mmCIF file of C-alpha atoms in Angstrom:
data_model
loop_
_atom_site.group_PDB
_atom_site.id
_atom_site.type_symbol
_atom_site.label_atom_id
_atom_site.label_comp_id
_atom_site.label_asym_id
_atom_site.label_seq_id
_atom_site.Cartn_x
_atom_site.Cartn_y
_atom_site.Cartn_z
ATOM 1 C CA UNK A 1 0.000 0.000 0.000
ATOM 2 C CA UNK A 2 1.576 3.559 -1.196
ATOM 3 C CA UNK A 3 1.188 6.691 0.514
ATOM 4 C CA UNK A 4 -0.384 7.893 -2.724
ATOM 5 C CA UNK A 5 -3.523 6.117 -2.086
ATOM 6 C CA UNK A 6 -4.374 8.664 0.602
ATOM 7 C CA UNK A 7 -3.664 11.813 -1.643
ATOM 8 C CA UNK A 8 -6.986 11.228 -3.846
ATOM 9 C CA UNK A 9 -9.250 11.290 0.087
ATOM 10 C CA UNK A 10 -7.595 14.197 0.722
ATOM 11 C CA UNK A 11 -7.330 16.712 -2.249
ATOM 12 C CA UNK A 12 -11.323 16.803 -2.590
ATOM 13 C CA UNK A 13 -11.460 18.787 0.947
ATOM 14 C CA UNK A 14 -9.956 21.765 -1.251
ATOM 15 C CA UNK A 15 -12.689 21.537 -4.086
ATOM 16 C CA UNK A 16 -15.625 23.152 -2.579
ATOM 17 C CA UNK A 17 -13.427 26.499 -2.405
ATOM 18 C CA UNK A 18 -11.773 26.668 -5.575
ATOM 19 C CA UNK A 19 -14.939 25.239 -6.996
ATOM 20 C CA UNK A 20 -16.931 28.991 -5.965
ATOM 21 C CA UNK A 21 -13.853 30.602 -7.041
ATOM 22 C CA UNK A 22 -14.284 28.735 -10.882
ATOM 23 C CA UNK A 23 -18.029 30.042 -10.376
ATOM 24 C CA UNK A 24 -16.967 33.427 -9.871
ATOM 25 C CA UNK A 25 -14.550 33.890 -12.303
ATOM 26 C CA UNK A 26 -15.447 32.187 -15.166
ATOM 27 C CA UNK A 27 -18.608 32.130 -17.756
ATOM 28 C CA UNK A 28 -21.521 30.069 -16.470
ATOM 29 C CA UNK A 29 -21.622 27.769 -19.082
ATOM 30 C CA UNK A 30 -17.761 27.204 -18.775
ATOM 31 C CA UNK A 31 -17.776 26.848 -15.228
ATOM 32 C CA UNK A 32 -20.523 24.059 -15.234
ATOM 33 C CA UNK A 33 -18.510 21.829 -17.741
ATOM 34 C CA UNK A 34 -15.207 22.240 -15.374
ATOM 35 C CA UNK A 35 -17.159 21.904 -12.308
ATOM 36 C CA UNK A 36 -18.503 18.951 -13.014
ATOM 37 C CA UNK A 37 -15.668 17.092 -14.734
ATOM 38 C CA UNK A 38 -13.734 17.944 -11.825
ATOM 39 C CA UNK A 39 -16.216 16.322 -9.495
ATOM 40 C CA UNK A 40 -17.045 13.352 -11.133
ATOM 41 C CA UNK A 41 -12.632 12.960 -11.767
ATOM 42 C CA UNK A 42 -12.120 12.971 -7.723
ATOM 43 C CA UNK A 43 -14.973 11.190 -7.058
ATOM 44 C CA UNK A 44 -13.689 8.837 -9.269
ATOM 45 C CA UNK A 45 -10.119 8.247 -7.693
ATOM 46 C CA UNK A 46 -11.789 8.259 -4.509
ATOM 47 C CA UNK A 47 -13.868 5.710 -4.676
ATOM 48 C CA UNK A 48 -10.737 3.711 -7.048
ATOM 49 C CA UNK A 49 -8.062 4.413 -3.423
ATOM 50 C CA UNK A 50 -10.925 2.877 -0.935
ATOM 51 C CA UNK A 51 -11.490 -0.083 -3.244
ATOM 52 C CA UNK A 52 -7.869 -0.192 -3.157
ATOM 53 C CA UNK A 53 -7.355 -0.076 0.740
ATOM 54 C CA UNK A 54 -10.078 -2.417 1.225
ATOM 55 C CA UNK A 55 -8.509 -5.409 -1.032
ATOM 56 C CA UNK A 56 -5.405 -4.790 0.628
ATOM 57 C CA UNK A 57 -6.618 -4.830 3.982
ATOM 58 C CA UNK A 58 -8.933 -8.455 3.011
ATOM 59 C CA UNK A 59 -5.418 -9.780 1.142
ATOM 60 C CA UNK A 60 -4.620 -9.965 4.773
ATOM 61 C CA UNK A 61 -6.065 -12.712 5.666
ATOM 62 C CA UNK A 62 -5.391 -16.477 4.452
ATOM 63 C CA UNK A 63 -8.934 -17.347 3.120
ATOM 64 C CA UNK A 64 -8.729 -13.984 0.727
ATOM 65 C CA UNK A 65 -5.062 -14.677 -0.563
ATOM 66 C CA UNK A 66 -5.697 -18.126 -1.295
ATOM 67 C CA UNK A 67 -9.369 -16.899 -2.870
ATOM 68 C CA UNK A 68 -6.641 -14.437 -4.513
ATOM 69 C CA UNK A 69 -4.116 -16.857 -5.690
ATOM 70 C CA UNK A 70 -1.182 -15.328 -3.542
ATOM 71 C CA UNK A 71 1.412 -17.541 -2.839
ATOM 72 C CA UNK A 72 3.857 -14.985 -0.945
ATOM 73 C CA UNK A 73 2.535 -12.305 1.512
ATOM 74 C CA UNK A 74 1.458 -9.216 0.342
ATOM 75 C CA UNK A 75 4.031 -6.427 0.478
ATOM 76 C CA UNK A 76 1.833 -4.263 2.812
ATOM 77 C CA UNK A 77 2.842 -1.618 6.167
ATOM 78 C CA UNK A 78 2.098 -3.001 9.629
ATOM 79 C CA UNK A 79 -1.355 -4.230 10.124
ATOM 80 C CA UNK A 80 -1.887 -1.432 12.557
ATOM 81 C CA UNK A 81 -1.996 0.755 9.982
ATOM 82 C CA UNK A 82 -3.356 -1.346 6.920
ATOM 83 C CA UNK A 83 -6.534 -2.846 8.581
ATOM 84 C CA UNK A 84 -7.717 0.198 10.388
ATOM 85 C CA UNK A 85 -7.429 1.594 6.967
ATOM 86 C CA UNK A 86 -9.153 -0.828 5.274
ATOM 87 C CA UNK A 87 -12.120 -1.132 7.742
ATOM 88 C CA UNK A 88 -12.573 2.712 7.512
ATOM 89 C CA UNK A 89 -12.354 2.249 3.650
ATOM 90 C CA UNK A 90 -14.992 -0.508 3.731
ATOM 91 C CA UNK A 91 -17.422 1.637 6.467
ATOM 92 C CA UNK A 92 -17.231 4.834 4.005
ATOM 93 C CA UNK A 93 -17.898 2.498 0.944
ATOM 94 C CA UNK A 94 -20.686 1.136 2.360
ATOM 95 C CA UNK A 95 -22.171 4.245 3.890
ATOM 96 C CA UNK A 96 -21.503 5.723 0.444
ATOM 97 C CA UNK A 97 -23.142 2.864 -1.410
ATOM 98 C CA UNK A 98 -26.200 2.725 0.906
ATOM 99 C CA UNK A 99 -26.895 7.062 0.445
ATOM 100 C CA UNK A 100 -26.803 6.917 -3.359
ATOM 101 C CA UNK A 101 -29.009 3.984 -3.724
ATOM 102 C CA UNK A 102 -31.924 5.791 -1.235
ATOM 103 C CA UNK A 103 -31.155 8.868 -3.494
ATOM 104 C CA UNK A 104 -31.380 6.693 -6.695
ATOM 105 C CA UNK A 105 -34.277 5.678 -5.553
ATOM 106 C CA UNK A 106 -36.268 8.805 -4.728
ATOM 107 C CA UNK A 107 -35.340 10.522 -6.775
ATOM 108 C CA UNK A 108 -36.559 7.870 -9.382
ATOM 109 C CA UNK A 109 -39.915 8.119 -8.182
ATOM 110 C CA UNK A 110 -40.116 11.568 -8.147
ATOM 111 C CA UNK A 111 -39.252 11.551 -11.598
ATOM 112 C CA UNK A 112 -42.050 8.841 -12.428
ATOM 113 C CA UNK A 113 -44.326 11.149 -10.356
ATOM 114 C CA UNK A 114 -43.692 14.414 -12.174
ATOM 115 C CA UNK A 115 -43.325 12.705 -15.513
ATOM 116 C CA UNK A 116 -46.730 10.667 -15.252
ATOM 117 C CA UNK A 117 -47.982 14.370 -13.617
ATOM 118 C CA UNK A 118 -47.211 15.950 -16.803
ATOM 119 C CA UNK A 119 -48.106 13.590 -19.229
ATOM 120 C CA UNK A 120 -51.489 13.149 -18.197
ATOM 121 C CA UNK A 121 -52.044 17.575 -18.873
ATOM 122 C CA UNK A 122 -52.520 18.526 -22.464
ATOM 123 C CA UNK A 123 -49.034 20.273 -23.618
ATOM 124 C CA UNK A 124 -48.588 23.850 -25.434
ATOM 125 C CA UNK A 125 -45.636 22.402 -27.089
ATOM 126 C CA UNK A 126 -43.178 21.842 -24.696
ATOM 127 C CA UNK A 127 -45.064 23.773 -22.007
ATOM 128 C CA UNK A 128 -46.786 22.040 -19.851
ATOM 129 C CA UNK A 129 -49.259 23.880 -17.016
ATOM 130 C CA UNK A 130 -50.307 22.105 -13.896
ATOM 131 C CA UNK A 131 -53.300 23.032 -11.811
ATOM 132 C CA UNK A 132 -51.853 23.786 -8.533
ATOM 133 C CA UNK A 133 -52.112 26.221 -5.541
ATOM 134 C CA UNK A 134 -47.968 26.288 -5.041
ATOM 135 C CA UNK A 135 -46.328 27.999 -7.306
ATOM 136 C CA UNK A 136 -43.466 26.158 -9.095
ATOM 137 C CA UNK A 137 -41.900 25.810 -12.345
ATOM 138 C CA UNK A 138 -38.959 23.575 -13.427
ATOM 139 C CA UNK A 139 -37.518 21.634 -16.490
ATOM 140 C CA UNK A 140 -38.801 18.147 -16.678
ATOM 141 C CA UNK A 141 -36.244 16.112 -18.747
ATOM 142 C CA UNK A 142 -37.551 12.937 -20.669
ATOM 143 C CA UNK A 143 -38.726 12.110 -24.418
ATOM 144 C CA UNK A 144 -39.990 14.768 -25.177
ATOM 145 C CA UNK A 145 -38.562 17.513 -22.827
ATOM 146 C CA UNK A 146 -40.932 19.201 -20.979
ATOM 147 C CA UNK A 147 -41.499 22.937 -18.994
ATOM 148 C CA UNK A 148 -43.842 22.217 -16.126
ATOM 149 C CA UNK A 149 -44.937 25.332 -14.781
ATOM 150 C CA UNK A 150 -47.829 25.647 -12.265
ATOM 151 C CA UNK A 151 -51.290 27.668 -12.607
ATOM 152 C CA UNK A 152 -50.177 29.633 -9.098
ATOM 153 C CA UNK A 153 -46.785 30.418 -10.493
ATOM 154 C CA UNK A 154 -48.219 31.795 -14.135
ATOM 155 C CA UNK A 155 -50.286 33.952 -11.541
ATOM 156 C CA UNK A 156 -47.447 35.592 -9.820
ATOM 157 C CA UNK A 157 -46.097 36.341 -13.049
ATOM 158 C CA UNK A 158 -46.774 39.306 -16.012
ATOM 159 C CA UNK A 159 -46.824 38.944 -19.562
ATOM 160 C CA UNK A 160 -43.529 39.514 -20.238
ATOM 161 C CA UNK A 161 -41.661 37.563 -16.826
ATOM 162 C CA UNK A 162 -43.476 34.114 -17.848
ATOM 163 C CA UNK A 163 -41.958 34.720 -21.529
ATOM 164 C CA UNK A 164 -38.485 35.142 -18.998
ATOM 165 C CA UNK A 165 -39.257 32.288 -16.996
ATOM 166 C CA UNK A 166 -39.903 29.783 -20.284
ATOM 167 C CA UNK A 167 -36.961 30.577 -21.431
ATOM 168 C CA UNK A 168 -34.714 30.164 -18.768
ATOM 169 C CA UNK A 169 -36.873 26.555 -18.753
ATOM 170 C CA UNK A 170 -35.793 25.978 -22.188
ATOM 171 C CA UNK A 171 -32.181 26.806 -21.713
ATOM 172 C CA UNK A 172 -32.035 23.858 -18.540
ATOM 173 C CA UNK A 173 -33.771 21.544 -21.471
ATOM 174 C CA UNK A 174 -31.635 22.798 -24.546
ATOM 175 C CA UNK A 175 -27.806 22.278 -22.973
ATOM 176 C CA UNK A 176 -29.115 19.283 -21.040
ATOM 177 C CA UNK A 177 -28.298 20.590 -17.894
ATOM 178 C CA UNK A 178 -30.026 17.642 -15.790
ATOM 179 C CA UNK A 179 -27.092 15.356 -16.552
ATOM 180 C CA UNK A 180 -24.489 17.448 -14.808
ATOM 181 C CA UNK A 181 -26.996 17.735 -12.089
ATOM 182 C CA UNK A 182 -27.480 14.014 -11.961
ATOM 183 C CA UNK A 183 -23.228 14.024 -12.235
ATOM 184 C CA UNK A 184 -22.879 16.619 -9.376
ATOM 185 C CA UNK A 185 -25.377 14.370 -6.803
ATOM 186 C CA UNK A 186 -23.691 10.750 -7.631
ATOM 187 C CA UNK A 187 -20.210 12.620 -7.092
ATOM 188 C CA UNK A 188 -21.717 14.061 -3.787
ATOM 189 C CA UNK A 189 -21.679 10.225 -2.259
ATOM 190 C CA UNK A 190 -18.444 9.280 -2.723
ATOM 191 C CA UNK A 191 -17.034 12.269 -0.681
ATOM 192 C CA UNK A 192 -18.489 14.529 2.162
ATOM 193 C CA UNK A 193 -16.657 17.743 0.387
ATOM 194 C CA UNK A 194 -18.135 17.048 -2.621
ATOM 195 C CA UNK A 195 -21.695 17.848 -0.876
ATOM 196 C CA UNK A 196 -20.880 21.351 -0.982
ATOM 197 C CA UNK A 197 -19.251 21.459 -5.001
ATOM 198 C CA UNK A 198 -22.416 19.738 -5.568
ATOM 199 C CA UNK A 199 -24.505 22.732 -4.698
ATOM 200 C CA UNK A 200 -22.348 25.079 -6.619
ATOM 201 C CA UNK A 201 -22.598 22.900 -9.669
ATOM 202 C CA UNK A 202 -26.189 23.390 -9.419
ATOM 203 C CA UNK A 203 -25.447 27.009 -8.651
ATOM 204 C CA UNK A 204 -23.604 27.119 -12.072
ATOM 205 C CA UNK A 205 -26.595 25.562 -13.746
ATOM 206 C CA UNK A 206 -29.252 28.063 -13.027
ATOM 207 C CA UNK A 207 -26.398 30.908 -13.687
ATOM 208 C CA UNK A 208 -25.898 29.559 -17.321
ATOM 209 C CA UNK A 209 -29.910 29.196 -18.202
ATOM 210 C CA UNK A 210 -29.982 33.014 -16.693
ATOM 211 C CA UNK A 211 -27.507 34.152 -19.325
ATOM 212 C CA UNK A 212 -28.995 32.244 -21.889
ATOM 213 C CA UNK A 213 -32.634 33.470 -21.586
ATOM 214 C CA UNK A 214 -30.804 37.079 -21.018
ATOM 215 C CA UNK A 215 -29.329 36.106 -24.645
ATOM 216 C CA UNK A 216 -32.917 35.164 -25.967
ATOM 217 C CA UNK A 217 -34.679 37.880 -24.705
ATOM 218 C CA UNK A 218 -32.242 40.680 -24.690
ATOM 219 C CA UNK A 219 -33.352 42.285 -21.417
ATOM 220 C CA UNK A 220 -30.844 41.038 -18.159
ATOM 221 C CA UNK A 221 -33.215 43.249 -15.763
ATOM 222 C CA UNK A 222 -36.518 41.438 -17.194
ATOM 223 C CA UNK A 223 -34.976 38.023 -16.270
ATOM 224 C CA UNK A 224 -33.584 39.125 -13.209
ATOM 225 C CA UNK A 225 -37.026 40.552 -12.263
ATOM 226 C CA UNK A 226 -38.796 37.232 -13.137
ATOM 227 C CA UNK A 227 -36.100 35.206 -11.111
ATOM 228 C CA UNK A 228 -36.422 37.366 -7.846
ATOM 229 C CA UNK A 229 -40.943 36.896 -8.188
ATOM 230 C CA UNK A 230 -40.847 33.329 -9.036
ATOM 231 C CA UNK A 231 -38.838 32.553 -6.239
ATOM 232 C CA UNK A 232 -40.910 35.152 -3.587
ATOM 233 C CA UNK A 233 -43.812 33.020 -5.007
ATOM 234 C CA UNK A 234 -42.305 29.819 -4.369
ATOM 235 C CA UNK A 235 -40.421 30.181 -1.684
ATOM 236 C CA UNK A 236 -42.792 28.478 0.378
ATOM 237 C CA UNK A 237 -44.197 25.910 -1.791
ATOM 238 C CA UNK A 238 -43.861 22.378 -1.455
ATOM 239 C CA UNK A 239 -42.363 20.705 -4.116
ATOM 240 C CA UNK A 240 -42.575 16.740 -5.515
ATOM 241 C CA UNK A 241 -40.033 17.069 -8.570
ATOM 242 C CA UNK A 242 -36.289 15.403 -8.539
ATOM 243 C CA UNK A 243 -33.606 17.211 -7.456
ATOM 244 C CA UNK A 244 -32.098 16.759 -11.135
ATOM 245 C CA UNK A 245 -35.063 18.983 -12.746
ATOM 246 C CA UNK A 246 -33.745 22.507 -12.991
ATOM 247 C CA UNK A 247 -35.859 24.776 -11.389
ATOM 248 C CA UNK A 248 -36.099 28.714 -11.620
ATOM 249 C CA UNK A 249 -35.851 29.217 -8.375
ATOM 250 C CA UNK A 250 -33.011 27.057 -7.155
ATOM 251 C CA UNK A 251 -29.706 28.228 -5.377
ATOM 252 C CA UNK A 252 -28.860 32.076 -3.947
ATOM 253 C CA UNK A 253 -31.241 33.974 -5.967
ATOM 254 C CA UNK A 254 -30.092 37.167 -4.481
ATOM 255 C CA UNK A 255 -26.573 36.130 -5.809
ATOM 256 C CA UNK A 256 -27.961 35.658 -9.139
ATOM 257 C CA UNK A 257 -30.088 38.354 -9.604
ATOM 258 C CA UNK A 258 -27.148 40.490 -8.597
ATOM 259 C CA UNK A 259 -25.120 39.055 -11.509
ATOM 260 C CA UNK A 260 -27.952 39.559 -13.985
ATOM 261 C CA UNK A 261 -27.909 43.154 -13.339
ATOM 262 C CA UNK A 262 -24.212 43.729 -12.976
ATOM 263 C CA UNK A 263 -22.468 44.350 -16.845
ATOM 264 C CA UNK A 264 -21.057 41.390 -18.447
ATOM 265 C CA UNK A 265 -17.421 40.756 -16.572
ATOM 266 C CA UNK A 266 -14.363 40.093 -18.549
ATOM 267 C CA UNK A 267 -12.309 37.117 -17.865
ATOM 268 C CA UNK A 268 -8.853 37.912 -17.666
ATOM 269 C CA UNK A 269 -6.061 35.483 -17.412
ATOM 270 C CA UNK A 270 -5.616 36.009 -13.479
ATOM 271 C CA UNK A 271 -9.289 35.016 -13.111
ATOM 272 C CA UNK A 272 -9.115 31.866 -14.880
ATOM 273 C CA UNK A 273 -5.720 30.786 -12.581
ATOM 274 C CA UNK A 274 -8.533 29.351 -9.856
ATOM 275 C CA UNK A 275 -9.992 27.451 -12.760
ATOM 276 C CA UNK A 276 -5.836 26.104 -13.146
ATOM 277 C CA UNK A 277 -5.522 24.866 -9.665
ATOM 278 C CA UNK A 278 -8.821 22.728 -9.286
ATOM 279 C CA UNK A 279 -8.357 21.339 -12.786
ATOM 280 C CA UNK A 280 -4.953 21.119 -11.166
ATOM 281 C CA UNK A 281 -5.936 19.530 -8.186
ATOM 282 C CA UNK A 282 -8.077 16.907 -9.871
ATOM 283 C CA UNK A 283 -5.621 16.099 -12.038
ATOM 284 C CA UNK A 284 -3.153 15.280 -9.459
ATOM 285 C CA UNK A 285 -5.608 13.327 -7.404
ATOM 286 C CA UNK A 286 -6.715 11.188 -10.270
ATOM 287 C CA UNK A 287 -2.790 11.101 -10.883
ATOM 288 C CA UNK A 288 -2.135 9.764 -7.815
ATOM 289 C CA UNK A 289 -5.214 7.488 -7.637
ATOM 290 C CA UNK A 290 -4.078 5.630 -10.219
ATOM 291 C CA UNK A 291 -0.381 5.107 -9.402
ATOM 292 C CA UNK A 292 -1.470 3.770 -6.263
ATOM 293 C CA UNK A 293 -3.780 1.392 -7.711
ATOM 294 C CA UNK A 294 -0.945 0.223 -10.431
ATOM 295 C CA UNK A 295 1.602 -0.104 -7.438
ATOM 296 C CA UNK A 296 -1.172 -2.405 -5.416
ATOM 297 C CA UNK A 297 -2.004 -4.064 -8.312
ATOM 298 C CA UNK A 298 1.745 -4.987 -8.915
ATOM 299 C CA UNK A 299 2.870 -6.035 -5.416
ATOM 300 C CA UNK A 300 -0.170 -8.518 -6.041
ATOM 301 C CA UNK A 301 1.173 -9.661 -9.173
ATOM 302 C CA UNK A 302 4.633 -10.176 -7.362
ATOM 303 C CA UNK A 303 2.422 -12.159 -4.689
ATOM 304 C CA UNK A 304 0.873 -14.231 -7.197
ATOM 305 C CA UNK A 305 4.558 -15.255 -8.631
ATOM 306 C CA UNK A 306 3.742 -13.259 -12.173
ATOM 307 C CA UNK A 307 6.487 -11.461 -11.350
ATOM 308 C CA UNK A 308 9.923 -10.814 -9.413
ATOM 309 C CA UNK A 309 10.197 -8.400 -6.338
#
């Protein structure tokens, strides 16, 4: 076992601040790709280093290496410090495994719930308008996309801010943005940090739909307007759709509102240096992630006899 194995659990713990930092300082749209990559990369070596420490750790014992085909002990440290590790490795695993299959599984039926909810209503093209007292409105992903939008939200809105609100709905739909959401919450299992990168991912989702319904429509202070009332309307609403629908009024909106009025920001190469270090980071924990897994994988080999020491 390498110390390397231990850099990929370790690196992540830096992501949620350089992740608002990528937010911050570069486009939306940009931002969400690197975000997410970035997440679903360290979640990645993550979960690769405890599957790692585990089968080192159960190489340990006689009835695994002989299930393995060892015929020379493992090259391992002390077992004070390999089966602690791999009993923490096979608690986190599990804990991780058990979270994202209750998630998988709500958030399937919620998806079955609002789906069959919005195929049963007669649909404006892709609009589809739901008689309820809560006001809500979200993209519904699926053949064929959908914009489900509630009666009490259409009534909180004028003329012009449901025209807004569509086509923020229609951006979420048009650059598929449910898949990075889906990305960002089966990254958030497989390490605690990435809980909070998960929430800026989804952060960087509604930020790119604002800018590309401020695109469509041409007015930043009309979308910004019909952000900040959709959200006083539905602030207290209760809500049945899956957390990997897009909805208008998701994340800070105060934050977002605030960027929809403020003039377009140009990047500069300083501000795309925190961008740098978390592609950076990730690189180097996937990096060494999968030098660690080579190096267990050939002191096995060695223990099999495939090879020399």
């Amino acid at each position: 076992m390498t110390a390397l194995l231990f850099v990929p659990l370790i690196l992540p713990f830096l992501a949620p601040i350089l992740a608002r930092r990528t937010l911050d300082h570069l486009a939306p749209a940009t931002a969400l790709w690197v975000l997410t990559t970035s997440a679903v990369a360290l979640a990645g070596a993550c979960v690769a280093t405890l599957g790692a420490l585990v089968l080192t750790g159960l190489l340990k014992f006689p009835a695994f290496a002989a299930l393995g085909e060892l015929v020379h002990p493992l090259r391992a440290p002390s077992d004070y410090v390999v089966l602690p590790a791999a009993m923490a490795a096979t608690g986190v695993l599990t804990l991780s495994a058990w979270t994202l299959a209750r998630s998988a599984l709500r958030q399937t039926r919620a998806f079955r719930t609002a789906r069959t909810q919005a195929d049963r209503r007669p649909a404006a093209g892709d609009l589809c308008v739901i008689d309820s007292p809560h006001a809500d409105a979200y993209a519904l992903p699926g053949r064929p996309h959908r914009i489900v939008v509630t009666t009490a939200m259409l009534r909180s809105l004028g003329p012009a801010e449901r025209e807004a609100l569509f086509a923020h709905e229609r951006a979420h739909n048009r650059a598929c943005h449910h898949y990075f959401l889906a990305a960002a919450e089966l990254a958030a299992h497989c390490h605690p940090a990435l809980r909070t990168a998960r929430e800026t991912i989804r952060l960087a989702a509604e930020r790119a739909a604002d800018e590309a319904a401020a695109e469509v429509t041409g007015d930043r202070r009309l979308i910004a307007t019909a952000i900040a009332r959709a959200a006083l309307a539905g602030h207290a609403s209760p809500t049945t759709r899956p957390d990997f629908a897009p909805a208008v009024t998701t994340g800070p909106v105060p934050r977002r509102v605030a960027a929809l009025l403020q003039p377009v920001e140009r990047r500069t190469h300083l501000k795309r240096f925190t961008a740098f270090l978390l592609v950076a980071c990730t690189v180097l924990s996937v990096a060494a992630g999968t030098v660690g897994v080579v190096d267990f994988h050939r002191e096995v080999e060695i223990a099999q006899g495939e090879q020399g020491p």
